[in-house]
CSV table of C-alpha atoms in Angstrom, one decimal:
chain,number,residue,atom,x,y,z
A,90,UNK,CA,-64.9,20.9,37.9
A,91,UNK,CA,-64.0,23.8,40.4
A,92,UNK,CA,-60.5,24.6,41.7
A,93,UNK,CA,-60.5,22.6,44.8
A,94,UNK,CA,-61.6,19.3,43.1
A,95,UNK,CA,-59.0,19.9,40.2
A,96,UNK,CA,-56.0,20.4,42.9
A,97,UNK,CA,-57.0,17.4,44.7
A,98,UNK,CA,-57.5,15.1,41.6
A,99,UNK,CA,-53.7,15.3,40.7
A,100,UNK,CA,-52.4,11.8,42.6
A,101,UNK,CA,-49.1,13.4,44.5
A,102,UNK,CA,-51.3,16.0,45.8
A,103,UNK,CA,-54.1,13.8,46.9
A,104,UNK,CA,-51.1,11.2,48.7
A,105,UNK,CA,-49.6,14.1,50.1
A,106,UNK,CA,-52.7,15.0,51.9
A,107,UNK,CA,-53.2,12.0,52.5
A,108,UNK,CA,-50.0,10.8,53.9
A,109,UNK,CA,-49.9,14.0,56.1
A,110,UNK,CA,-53.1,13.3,57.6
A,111,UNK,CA,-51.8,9.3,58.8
A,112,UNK,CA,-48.3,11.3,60.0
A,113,UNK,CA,-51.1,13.5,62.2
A,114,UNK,CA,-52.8,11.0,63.7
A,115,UNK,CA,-49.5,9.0,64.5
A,116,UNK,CA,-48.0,11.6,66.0
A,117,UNK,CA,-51.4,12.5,67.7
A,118,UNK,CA,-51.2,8.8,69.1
A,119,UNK,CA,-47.5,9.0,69.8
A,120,UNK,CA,-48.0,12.3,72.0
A,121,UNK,CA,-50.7,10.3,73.9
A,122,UNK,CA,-48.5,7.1,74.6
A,123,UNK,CA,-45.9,9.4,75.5
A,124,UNK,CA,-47.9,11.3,78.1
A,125,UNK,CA,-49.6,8.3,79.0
A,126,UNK,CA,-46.0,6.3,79.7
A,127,UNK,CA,-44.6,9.5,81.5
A,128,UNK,CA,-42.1,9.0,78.5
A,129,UNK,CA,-40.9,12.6,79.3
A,130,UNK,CA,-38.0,12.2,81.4
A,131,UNK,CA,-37.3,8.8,79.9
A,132,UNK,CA,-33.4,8.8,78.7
A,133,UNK,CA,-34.4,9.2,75.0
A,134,UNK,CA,-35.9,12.2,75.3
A,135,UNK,CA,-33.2,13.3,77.7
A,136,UNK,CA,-30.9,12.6,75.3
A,137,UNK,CA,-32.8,13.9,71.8
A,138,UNK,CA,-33.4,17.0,74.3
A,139,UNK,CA,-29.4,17.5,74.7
A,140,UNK,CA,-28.6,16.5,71.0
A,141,UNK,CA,-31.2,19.9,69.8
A,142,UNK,CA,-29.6,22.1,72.8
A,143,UNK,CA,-26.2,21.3,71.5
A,144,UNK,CA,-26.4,22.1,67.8
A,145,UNK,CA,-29.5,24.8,69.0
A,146,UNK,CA,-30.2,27.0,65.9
A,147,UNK,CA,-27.4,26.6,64.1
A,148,UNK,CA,-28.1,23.5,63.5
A,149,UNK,CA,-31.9,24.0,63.5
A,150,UNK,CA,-31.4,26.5,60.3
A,151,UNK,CA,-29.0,23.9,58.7
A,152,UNK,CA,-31.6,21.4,58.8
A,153,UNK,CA,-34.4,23.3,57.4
A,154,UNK,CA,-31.8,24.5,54.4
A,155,UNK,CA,-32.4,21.5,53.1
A,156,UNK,CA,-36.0,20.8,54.2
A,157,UNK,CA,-36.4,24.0,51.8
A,158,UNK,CA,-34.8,22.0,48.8
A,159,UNK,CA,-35.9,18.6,47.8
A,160,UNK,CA,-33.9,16.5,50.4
A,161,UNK,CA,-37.2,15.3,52.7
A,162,UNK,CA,-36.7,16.4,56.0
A,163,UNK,CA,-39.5,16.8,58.1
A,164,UNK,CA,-38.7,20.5,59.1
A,165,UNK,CA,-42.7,20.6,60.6
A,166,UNK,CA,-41.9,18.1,63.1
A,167,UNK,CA,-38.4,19.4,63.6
A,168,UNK,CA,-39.8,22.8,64.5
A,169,UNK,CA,-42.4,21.3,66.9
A,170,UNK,CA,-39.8,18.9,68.6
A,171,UNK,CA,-37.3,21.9,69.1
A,172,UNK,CA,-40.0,24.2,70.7
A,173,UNK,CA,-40.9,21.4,72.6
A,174,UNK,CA,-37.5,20.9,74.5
A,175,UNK,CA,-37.4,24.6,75.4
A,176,UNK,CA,-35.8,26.1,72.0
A,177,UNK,CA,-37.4,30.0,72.4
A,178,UNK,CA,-40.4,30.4,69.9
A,179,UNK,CA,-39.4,33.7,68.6
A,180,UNK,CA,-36.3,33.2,67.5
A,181,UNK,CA,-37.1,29.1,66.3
A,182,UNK,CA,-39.5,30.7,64.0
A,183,UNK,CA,-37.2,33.3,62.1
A,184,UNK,CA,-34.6,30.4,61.9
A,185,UNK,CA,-36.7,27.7,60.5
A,186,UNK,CA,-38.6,30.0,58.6
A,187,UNK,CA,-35.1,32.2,57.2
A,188,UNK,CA,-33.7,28.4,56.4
A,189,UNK,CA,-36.3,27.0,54.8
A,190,UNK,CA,-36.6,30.5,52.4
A,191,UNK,CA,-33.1,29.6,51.7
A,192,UNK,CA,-33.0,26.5,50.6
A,193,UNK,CA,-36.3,27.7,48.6
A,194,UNK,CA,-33.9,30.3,46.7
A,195,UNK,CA,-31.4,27.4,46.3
A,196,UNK,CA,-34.2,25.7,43.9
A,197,UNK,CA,-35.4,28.4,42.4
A,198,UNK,CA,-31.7,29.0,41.8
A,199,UNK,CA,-30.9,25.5,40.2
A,200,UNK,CA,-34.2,25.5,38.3
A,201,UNK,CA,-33.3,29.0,36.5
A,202,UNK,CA,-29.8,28.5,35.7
A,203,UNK,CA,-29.8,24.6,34.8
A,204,UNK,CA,-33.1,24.8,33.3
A,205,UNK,CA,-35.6,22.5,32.1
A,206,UNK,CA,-33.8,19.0,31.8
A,207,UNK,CA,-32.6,19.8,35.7
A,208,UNK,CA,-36.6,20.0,36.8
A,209,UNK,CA,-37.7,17.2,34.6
A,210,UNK,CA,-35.0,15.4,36.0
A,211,UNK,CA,-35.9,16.4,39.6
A,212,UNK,CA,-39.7,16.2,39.1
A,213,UNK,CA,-40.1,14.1,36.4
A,214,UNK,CA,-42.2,15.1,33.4
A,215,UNK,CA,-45.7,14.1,34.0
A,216,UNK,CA,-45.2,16.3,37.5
A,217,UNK,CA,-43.9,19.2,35.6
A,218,UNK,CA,-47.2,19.4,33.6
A,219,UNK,CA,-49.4,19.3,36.6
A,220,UNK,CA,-47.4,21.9,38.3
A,221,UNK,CA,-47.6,23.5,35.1
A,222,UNK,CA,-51.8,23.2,35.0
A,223,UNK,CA,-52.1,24.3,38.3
A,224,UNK,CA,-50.2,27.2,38.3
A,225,UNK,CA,-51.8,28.4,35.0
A,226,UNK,CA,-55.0,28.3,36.0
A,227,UNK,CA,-54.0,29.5,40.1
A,228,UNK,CA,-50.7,31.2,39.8
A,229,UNK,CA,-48.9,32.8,43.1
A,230,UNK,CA,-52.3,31.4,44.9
A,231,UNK,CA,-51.1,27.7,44.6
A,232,UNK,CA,-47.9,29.0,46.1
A,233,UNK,CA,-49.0,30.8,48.9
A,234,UNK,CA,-51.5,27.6,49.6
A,235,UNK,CA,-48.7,24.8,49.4
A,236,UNK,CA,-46.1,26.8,51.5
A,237,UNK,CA,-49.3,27.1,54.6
A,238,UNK,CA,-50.1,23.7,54.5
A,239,UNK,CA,-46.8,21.9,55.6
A,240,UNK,CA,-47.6,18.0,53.7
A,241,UNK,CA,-47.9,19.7,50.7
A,242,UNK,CA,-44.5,19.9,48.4
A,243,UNK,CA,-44.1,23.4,47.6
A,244,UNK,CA,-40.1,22.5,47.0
A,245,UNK,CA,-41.9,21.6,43.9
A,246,UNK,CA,-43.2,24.8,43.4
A,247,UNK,CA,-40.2,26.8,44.2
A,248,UNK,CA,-38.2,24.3,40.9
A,249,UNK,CA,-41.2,25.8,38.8
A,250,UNK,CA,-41.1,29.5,39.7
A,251,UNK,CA,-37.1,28.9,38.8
A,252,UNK,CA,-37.9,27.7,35.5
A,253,UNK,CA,-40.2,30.4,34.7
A,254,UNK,CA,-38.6,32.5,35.8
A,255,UNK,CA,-41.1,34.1,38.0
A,256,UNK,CA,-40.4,37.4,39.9
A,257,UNK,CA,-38.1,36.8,42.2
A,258,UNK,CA,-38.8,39.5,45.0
A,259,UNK,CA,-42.1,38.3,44.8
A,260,UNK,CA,-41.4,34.5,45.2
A,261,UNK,CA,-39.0,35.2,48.3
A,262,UNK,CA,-41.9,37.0,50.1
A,263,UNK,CA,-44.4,34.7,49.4
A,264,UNK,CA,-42.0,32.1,49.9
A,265,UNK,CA,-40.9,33.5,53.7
A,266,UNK,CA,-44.2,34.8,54.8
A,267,UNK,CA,-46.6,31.5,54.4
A,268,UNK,CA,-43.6,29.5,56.5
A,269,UNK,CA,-43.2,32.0,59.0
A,270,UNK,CA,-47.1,31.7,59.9
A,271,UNK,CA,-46.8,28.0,60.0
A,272,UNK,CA,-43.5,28.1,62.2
A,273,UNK,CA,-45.1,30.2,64.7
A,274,UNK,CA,-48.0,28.3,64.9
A,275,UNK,CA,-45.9,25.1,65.3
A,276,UNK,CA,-43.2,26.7,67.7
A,277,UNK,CA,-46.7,27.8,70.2
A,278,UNK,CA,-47.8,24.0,69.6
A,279,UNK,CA,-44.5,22.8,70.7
A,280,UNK,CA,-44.0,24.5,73.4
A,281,UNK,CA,-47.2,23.9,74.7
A,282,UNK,CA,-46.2,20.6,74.0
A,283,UNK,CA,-43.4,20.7,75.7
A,284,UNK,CA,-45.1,21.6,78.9
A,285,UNK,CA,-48.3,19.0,78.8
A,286,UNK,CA,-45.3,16.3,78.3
A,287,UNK,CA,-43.1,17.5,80.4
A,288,UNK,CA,-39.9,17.8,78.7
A,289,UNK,CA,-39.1,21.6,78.9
């Protein structure tokens, strides 16, 4: 069996590829309704635009705190929403990407100082030994992989690296640097999104 077979035959893997691929296509379909209704200046949008405006990046770096820990907010779509209603790229993408390292560092935190029953009782044990599996046979590789492609629960990851007690200098940089790619692709795609839909 190679590598990429073996990472895709563990289940939550394989459904959270496969769960991110339907949210794709839905929100593919969405952003076609949308454009298709002229939903852009409808009072919803008018309204979700003033609600990101008002708590700006502030609340933007609150939000993706705890995307960065296990709490399951969707800080992909928050990113691409924000840019999207005229949030500047540069600074979204240091924000999202600086919160979500954060509330990385707050697992890997929990993980090493609470230990083993505080992961198995986060991940549950079966998880633990495929995390386990995978990261002996990829190590940082896995990492750097989950944290690039956004469906994939690299939380998980960041509870693991706590637990061993990986090198920390290490896991914040390859915990920030994967993000910040994928928020600055996300921020260009919202923005451009923002303009095709009309609600910059």
């Amino acid at each position: 069996m190679n590598k990429t077979s073996e990472i895709l035959s563990v289940p939550w893997i394989r459904s959270s590829l496969i769960l991110g691929g339907m949210l794709a296509a839905v929100g593919v379909a969405l952003i076609l309704v949308f454009k298709l209704l002229n939903l852009g200046s409808s009072p919803f949008f008018t309204d979700l635009k003033a609600l990101v405006m008002k708590y700006g990046l502030a609340g933007i770096f609150i939000v993706t705190i705890l995307a960065g820990t296990i709490v399951p907010v969707g800080s992909p779509a928050l990113v691409v929403a924000a840019a999207s209603f005229g949030v500047h790229p540069v600074p979204l993408t240091i924000v999202a990407t600086t919160g979500f390292t954060v509330g990385m560092i707050i697992n890997y935190v929990l993980a090493y100082g609470l230990g083993r029953p505080f992961v198995i009782k986060k991940l549950g044990m079966e998880r633990l030994e495929e995390i386990s599996a995978l990261w002996n046979r990829w190590g940082w590789i896995i990492y750097v992989l989950f944290g690039i492609i956004p469906v994939l629960p690299v939380e998980f990851l960041a509870l693991f690296c706590g637990l061993i007690k990986a090198q920390f200098g290490r896991f914040i940089v390859l915990s920030f640097i994967p993000r910040l790619i994928v928020f600055a692709f996300l921020s260009y795609f919202g923005t451009q999104l923002g303009w095709w839909l009309e609600i910059m």
